[in-house]
Amino acid sequence: ADVTPIQDLDRDELVLLPNLEEIDRLSTDDPGMSLDHVAMLSRKNYRVNKILSHGRKGRVLGVGRTEITKDATDDNSFFQREHMPILIRRIELIRPMEKKPRQFEIRYTQGTTQKRQTYECTSVPQSMEIVRKIRFLMKLNEMGLIPNPT
């Protein structure tokens, strides 16, 4: 029988996750939305700047359970470019930038292409929230606790 002695569990952390269907039923002003694990599992939009070699471009990152959508807020061109979402399960790394704590770097694969992007947030707490949320979702995706859309 597979039995783990209690003393081997003392360094483990037990995290109880709410039912995803229940979270989806909550309205945005429900008091339950303020609970950390509920907030981490709920979609949230963040206004950021994409850092480019020649400047920055405004973006709205929509962080959901399985993907991050990217909307260009300042794209006034006639032909709007489609911004492919970043699949959470395809992210290799997300980390705050050491010397610029309002910025974070994300590395991921899109199709067969390796991508690396830096985004700048309006504040250090916002950057930390995004990194923490995406790492949490990466872990749940890796563990198979979040169903991926087919």
Phi, psi and omega in degrees: 000142177276100181234132178255121178299145182305319183298336178282347182264354187295341178261356179280156178243127178265124178240120177268122181261138177289158177294125183299325179294324178293319179298318181297336180276343183289142174278160185297337180262010178293136180303332179297337181294342180278348177291133188307310184291332176288314179299320181294334182264359180260143179296140178215140177262141180232130176273120184222175171243134173277127181273124179244165179296334183247027178135213181216154178230137179292139178219156167243115177267123176258106184266111177247184185293327186242346182205162175243118177270153182233115177249133179275116182278335184244026179269101181258009183291155183297316178262103181285128179285139176277127179261111182293137179292155175266121178282129182305319183289348180259006179276127178269326187204140167220131183207149175289149177280128187301312185275343181229084189294348175279352182253152172222153180250142177229133177240132184205169177249132176238111188067244177249006184262129174280131181237152178217127183220145175245134177238148178244133181261171179284340181206163176295314178301324178294316178299315180296322179296315181296312181299315181296316181297314182293321177298318178300313180293325177299315182296314180295322176296317180298323181280355180077019183272349177242118180293132178271138178295144182269000000 
